[in-house]
PDB file of C-alpha atoms and ligand atoms in Angstrom:
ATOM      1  CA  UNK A  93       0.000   0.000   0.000  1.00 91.00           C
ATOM      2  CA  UNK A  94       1.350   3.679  -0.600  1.00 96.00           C
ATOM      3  CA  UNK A  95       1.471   6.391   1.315  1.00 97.00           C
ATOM      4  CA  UNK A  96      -0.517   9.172  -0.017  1.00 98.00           C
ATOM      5  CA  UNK A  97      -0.609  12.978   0.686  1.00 98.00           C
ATOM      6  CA  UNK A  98      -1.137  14.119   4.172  1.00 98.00           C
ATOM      7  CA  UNK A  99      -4.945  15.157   4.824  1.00 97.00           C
ATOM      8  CA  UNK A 100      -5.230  15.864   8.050  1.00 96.00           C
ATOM      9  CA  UNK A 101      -2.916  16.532  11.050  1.00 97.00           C
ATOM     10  CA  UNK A 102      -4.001  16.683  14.757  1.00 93.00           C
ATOM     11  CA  UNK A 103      -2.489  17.912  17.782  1.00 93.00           C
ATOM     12  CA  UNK A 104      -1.336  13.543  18.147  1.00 97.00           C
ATOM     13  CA  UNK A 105      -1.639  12.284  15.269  1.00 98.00           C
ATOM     14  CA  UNK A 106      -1.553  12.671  11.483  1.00 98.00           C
ATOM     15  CA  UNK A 107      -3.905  11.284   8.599  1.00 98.00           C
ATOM     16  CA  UNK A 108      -2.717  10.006   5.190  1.00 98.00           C
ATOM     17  CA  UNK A 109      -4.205   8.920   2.113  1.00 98.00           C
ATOM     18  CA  UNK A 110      -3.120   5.572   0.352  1.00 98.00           C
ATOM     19  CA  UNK A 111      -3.824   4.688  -3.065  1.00 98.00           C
ATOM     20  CA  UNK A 112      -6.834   2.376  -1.829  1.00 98.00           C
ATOM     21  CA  UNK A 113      -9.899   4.372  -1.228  1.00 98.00           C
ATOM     22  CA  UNK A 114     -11.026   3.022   1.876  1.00 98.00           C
ATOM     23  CA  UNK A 115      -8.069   2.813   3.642  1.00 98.00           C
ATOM     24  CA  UNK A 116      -5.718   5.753   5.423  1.00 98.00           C
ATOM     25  CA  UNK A 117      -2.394   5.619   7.180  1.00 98.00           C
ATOM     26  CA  UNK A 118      -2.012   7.060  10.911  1.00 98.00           C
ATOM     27  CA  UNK A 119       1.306   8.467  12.129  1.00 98.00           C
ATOM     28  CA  UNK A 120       1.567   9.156  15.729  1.00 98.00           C
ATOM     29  CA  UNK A 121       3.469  12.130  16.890  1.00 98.00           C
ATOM     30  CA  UNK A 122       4.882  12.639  20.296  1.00 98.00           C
ATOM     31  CA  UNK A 123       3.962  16.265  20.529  1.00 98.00           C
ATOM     32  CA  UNK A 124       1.243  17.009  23.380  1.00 97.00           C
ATOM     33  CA  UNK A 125      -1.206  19.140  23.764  1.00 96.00           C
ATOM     34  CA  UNK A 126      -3.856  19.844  27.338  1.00 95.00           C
ATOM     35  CA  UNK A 127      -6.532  22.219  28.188  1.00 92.00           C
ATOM     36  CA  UNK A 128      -7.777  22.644  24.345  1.00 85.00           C
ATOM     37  CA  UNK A 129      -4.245  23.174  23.021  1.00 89.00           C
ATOM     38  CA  UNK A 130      -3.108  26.042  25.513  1.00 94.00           C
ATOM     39  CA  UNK A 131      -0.271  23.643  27.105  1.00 97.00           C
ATOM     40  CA  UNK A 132       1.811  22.088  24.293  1.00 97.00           C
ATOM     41  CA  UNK A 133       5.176  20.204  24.925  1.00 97.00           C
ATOM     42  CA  UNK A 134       6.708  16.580  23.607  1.00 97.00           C
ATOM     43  CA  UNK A 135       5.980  13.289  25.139  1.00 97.00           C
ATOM     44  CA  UNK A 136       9.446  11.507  23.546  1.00 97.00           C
ATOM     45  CA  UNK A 137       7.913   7.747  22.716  1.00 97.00           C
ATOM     46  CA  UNK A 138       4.994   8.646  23.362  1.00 98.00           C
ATOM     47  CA  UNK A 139       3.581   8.200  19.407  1.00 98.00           C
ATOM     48  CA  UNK A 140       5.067   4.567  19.482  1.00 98.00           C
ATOM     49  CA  UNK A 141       3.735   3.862  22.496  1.00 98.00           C
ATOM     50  CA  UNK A 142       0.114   5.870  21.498  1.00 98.00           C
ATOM     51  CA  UNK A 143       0.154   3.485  18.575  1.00 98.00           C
ATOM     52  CA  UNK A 144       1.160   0.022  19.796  1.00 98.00           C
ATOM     53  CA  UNK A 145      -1.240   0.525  22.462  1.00 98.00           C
ATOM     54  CA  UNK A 146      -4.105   1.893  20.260  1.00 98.00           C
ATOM     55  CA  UNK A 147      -3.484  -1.275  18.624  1.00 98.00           C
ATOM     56  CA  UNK A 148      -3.298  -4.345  21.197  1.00 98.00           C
ATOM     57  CA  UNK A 149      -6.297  -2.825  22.585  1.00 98.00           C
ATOM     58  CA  UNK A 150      -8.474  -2.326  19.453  1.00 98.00           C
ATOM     59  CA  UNK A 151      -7.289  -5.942  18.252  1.00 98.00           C
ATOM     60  CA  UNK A 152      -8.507  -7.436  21.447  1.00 98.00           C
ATOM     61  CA  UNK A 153     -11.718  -5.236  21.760  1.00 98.00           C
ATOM     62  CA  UNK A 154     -12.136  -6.978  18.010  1.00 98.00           C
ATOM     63  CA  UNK A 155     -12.345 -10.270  19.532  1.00 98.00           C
ATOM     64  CA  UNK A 156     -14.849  -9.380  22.178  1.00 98.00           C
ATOM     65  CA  UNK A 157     -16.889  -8.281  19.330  1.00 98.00           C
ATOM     66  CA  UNK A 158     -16.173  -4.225  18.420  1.00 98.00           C
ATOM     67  CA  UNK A 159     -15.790  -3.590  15.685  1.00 98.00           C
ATOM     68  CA  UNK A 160     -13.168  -0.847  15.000  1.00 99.00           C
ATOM     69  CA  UNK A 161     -10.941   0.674  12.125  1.00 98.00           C
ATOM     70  CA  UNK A 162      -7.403  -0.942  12.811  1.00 98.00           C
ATOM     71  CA  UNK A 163      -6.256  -2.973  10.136  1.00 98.00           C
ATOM     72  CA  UNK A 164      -2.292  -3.408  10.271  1.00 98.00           C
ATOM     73  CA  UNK A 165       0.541  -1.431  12.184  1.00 98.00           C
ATOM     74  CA  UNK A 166       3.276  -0.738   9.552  1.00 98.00           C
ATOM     75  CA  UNK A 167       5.829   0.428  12.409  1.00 98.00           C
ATOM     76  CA  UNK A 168       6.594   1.585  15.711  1.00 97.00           C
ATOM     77  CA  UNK A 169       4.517   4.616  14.734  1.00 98.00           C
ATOM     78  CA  UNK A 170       2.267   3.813  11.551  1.00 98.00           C
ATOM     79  CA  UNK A 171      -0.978   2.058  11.080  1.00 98.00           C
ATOM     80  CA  UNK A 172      -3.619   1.409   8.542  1.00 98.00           C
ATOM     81  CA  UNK A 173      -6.938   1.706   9.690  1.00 98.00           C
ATOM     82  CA  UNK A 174     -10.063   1.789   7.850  1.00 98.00           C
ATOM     83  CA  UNK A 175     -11.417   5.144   5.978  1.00 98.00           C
ATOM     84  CA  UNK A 176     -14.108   6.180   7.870  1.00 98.00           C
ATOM     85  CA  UNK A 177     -16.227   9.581   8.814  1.00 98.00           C
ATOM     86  CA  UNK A 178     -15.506  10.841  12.260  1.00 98.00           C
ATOM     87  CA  UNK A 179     -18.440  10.906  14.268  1.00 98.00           C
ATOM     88  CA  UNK A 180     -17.836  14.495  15.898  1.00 98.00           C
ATOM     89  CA  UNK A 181     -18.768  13.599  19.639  1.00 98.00           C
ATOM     90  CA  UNK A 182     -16.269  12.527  22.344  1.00 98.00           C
ATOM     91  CA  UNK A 183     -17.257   9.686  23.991  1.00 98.00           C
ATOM     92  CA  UNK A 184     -16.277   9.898  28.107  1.00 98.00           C
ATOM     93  CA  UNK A 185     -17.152   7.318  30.298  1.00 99.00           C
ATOM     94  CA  UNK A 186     -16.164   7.060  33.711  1.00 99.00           C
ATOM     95  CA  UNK A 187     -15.487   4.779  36.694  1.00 99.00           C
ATOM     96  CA  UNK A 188     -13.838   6.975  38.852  1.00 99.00           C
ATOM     97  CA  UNK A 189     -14.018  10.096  39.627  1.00 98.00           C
ATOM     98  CA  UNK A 190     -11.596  12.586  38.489  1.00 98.00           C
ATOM     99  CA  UNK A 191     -10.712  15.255  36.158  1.00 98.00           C
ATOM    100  CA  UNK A 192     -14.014  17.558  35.174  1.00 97.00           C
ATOM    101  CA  UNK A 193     -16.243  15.189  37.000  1.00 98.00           C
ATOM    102  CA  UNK A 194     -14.972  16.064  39.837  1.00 98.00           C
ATOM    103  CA  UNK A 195     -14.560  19.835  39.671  1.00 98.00           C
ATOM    104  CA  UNK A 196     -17.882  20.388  37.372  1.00 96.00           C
ATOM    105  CA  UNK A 197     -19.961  18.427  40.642  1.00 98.00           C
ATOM    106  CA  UNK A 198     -17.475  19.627  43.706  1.00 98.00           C
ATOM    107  CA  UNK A 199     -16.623  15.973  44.320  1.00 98.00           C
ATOM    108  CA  UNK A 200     -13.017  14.663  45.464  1.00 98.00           C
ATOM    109  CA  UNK A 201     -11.488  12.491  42.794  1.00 98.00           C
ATOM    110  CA  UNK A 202     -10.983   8.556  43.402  1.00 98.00           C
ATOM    111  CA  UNK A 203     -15.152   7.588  43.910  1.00 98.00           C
ATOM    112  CA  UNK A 204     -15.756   4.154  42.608  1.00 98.00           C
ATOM    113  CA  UNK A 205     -19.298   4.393  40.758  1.00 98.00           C
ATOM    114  CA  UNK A 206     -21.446   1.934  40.793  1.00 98.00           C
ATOM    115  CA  UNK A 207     -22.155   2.358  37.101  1.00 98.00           C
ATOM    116  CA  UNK A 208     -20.315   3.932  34.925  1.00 98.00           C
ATOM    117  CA  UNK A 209     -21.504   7.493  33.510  1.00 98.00           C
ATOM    118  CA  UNK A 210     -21.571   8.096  30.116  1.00 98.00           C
ATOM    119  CA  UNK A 211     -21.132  11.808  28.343  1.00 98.00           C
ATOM    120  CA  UNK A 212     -20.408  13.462  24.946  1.00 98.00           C
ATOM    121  CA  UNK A 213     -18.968  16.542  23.744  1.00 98.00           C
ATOM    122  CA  UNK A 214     -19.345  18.140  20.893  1.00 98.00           C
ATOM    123  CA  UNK A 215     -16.087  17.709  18.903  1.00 97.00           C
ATOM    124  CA  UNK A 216     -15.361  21.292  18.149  1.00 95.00           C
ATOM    125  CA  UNK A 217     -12.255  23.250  18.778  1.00 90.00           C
ATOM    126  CA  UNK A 218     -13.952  26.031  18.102  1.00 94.00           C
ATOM    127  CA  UNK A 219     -15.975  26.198  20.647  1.00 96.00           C
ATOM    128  CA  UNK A 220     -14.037  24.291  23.411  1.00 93.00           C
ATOM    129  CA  UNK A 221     -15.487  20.769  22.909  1.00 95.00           C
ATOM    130  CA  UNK A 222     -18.810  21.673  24.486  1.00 97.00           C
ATOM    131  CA  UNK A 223     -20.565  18.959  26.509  1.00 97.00           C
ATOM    132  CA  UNK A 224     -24.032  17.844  25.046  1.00 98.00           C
ATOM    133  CA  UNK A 225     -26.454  15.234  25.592  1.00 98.00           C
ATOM    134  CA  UNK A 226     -27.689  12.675  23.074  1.00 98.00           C
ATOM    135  CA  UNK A 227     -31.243  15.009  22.401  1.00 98.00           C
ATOM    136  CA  UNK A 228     -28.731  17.813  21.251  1.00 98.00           C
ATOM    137  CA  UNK A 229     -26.318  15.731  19.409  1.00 98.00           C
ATOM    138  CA  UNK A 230     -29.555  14.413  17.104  1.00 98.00           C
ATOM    139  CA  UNK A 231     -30.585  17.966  17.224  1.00 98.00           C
ATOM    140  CA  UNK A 232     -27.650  18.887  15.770  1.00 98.00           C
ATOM    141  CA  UNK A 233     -27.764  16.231  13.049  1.00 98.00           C
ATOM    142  CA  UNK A 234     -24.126  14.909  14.538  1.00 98.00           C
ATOM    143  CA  UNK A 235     -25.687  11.167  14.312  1.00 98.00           C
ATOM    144  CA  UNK A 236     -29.026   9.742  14.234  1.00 98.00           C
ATOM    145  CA  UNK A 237     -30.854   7.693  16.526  1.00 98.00           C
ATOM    146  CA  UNK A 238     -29.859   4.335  16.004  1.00 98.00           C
ATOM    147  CA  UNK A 239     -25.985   5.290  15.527  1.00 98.00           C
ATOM    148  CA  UNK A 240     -26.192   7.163  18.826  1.00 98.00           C
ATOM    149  CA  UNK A 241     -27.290   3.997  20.269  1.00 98.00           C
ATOM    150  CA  UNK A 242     -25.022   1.777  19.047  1.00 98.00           C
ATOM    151  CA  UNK A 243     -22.384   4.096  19.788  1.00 98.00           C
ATOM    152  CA  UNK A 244     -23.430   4.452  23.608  1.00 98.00           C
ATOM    153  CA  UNK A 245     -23.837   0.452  23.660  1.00 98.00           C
ATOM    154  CA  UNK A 246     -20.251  -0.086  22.232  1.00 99.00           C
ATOM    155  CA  UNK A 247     -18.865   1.996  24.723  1.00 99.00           C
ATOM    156  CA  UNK A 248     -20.311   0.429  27.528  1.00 99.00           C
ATOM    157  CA  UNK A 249     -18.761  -2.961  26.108  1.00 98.00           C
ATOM    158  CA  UNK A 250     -15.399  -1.678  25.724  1.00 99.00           C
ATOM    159  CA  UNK A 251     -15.390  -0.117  29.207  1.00 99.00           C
ATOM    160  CA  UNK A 252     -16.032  -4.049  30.393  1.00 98.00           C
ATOM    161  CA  UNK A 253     -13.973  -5.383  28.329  1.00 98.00           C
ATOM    162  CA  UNK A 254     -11.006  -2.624  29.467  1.00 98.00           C
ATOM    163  CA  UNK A 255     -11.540  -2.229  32.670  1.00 98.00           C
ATOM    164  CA  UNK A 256     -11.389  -6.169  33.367  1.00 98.00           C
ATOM    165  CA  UNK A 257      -7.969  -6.226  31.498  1.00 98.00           C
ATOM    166  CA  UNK A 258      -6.363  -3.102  33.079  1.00 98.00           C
ATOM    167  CA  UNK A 259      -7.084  -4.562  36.395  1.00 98.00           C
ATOM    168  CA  UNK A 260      -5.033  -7.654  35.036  1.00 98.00           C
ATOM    169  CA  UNK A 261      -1.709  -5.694  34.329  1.00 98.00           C
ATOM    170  CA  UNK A 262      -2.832  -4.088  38.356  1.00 98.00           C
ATOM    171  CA  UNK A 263      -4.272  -0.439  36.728  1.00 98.00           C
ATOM    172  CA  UNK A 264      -7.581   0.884  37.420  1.00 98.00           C
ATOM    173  CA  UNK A 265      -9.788   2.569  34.186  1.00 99.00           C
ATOM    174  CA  UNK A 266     -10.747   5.281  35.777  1.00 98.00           C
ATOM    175  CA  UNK A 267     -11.919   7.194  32.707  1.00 98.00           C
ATOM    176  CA  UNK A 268     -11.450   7.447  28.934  1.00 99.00           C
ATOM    177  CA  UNK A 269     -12.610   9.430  25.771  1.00 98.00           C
ATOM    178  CA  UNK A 270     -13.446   7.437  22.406  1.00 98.00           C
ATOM    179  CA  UNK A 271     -14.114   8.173  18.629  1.00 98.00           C
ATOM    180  CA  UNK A 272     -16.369   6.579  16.292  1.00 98.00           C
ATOM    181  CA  UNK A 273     -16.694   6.748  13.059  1.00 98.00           C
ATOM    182  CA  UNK A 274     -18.662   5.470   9.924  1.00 98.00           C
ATOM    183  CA  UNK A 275     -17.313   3.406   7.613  1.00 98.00           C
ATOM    184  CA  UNK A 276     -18.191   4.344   3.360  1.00 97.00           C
ATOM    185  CA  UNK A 277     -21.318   1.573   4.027  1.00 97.00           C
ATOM    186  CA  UNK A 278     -22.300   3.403   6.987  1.00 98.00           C
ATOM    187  CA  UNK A 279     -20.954   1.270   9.892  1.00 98.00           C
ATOM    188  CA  UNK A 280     -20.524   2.755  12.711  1.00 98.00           C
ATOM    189  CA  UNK A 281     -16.936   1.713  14.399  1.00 99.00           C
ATOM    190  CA  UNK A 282     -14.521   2.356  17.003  1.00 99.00           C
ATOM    191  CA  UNK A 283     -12.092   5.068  15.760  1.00 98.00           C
ATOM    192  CA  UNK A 284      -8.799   7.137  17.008  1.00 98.00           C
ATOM    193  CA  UNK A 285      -7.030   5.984  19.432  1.00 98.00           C
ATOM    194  CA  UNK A 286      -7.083   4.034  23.205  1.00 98.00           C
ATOM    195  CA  UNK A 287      -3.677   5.199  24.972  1.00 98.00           C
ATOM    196  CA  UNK A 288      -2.723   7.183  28.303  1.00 98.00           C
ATOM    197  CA  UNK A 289      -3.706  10.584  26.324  1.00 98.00           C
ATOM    198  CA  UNK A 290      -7.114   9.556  26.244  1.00 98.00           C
ATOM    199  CA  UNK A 291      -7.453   7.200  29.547  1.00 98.00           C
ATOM    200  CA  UNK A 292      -7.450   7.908  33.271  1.00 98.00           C
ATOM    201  CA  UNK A 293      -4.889   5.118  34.420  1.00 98.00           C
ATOM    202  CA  UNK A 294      -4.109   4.526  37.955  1.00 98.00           C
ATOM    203  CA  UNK A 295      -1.982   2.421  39.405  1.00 98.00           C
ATOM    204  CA  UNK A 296      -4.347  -0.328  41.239  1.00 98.00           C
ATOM    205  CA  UNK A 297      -1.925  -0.456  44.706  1.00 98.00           C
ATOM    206  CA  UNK A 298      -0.907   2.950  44.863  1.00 98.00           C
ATOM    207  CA  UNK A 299      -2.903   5.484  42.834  1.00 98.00           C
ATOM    208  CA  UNK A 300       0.124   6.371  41.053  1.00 98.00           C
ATOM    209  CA  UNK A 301      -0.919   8.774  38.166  1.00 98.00           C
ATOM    210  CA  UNK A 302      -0.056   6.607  34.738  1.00 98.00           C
ATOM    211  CA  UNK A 303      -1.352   8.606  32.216  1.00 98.00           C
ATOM    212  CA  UNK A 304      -1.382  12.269  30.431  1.00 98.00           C
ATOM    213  CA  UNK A 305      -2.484  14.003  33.938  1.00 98.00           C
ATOM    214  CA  UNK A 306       1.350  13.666  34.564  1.00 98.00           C
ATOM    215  CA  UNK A 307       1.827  16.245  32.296  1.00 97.00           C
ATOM    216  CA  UNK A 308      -1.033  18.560  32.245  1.00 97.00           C
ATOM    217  CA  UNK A 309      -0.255  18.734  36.393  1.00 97.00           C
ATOM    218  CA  UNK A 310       3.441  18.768  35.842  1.00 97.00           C
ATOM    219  CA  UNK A 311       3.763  15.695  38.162  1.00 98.00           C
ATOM    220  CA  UNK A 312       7.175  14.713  36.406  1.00 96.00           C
ATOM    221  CA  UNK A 313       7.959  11.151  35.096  1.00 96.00           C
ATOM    222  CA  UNK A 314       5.784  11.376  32.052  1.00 97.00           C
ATOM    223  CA  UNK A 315       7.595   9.453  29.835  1.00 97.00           C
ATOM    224  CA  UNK A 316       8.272   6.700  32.703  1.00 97.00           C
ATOM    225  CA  UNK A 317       4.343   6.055  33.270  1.00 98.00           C
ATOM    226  CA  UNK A 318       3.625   6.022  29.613  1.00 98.00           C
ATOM    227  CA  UNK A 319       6.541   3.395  29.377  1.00 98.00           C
ATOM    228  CA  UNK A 320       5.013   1.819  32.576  1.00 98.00           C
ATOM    229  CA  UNK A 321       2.066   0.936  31.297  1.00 98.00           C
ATOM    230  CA  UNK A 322       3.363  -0.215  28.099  1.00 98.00           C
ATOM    231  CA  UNK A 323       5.831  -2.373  29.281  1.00 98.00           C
ATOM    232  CA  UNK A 324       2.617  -3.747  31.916  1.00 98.00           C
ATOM    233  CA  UNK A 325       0.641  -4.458  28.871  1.00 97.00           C
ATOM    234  CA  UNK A 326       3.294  -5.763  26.907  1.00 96.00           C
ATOM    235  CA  UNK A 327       4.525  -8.728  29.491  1.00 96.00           C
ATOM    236  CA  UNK A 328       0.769  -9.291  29.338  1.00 94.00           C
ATOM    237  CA  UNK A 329       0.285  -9.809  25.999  1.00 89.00           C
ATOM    238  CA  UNK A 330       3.469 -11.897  26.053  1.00 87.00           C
ATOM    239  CA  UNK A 331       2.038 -14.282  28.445  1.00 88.00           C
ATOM    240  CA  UNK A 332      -0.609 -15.496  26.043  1.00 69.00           C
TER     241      UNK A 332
HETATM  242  N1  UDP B1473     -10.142  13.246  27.260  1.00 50.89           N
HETATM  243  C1  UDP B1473      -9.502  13.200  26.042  1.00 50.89           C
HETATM  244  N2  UDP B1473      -9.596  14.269  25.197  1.00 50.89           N
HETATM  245  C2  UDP B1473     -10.301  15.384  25.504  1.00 50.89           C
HETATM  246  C3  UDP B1473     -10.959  15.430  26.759  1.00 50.89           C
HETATM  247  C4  UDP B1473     -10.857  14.343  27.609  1.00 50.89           C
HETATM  248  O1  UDP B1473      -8.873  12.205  25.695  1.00 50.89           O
HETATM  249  O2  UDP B1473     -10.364  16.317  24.690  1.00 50.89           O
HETATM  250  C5  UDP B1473     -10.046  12.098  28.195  1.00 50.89           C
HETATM  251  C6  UDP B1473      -9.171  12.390  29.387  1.00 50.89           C
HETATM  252  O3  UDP B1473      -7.844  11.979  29.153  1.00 50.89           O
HETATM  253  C7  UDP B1473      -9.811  11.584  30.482  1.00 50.89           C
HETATM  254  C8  UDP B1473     -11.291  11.524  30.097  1.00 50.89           C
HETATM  255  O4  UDP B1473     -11.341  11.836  28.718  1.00 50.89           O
HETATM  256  O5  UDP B1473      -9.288  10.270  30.476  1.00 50.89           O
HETATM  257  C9  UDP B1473     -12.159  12.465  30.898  1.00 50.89           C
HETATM  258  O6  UDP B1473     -11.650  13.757  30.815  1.00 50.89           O
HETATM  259  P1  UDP B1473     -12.295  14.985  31.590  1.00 50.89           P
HETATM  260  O7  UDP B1473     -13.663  15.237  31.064  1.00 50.89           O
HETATM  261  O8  UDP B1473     -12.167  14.770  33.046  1.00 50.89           O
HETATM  262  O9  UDP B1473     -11.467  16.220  31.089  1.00 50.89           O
HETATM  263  P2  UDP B1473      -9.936  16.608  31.366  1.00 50.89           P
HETATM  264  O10 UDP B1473      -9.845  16.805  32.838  1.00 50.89           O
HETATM  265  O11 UDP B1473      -9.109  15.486  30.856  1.00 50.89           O
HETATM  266  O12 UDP B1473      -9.797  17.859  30.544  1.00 50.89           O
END
């Protein structure tokens, strides 16, 4: 397969074209980006790990029955992935409590819920990713019914699915933001990326911080955690 011109570059990731129409190549970067793009620095591995996570996870989410867009990883940073139309709502379900859960409600971080919540935001940088409900997201012609629905029940499964397998390598899922997106026969399937940038992961002794919060809170050891976890789920993987 060849790689195409570049249509589309994000604050993690870009987006190329091959010459086969329903396919694109992803190349992780390791710049970062928090708080809508006003904190930028580099995350050094972070795109190799971002994409050899993205991909373990979305193979085995495949086998539990989710269909998402990962195909094959050419290298430590590039993967084909199915074309598909990005559904423009961020997925967020939670566990735990944390992040804007816990300052948008006054509540300390580190509740365990007894279900998971579920919310989406409007995927626009323009106007800061607002958070919307599922009535305002069909108002808004963003998806319709059914794909809303399917959407909301395949993120409940990969939350199971995640959560039980986390807790395997001894890290908690305390939160996490997916993508979906629509395939050219209107499929709708797990998109973007799984990978410390988009999860909550906490350490399931300690609490340890594993994940991006290192550096939007300038805790230090941000490359170690993402490596951390890596290495956690690699020796996993390994196993089998
Ligand atoms: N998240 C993300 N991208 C975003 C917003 C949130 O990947 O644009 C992830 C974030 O890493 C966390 C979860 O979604 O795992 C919940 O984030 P929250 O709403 O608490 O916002 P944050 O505090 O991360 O801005």
């Amino acid at each position: 397969m060849k790689k195409l011109e570049q249509i589309y570059e994000g604050k993690a990731k870009k987006v190329f074209r091959t010459d086969d129409p329903e396919r694109f190549i992803v190349e992780y970067k390791d710049d970062a980006t928090a708080f809508n793009g006003q904190k930028k620095g580099t995350i050094l591995g972070k795109g190799s790990i971002n994409n050899r996570m993205t991909n373990l996870l979305m193979q085995m989410l495949e086998k539990h029955g989710v269909p998402t867009h990962f195909v094959e990883e050419l290298n430590d940073r590039e993967t084909v992935v199915k074309k598909v139309e990005i559904v423009p709502l961020e997925v967020i379900i939670r566990n735990i409590s944390a992040g804007h859960f816990a300052s948008n409600y006054g509540v300390e971080e580190g509740i365990v819920f007894e279900h998971p919540t579920i919310e989406f935001s409007y995927k626009n940088d323009d106007l800061g990713d607002p958070l919307i409900n599922s009535y305002h997201a069909l108002a808004l012609k963003l998806a319709t019914k059914e794909e809303i629905d399917t959407i909301i029940r395949l993120s409940f499964k990969v939350d199971e699915v995640l959560q039980e397998f986390f807790l395997t390598v001894g890290i908690k899922l305390v939160d996490f933001k997916l993508e979906f997106g629509r395939t050219s026969d209107g499929t709708i399937i797990l998109a973007d990326e799984i990978s410390p940038d988009t999860c909550r992961l906490w350490d399931k002794d300690t609490n340890e911080k594993l994940d991006k919060d290192r550096f939007r809170r300038d805790l230090g050891n941000v490359e170690d955690a993402y490596q951390e976890v890596m290495s956690r789920l690699l020796a996993k993987s390994a196993e089998k």
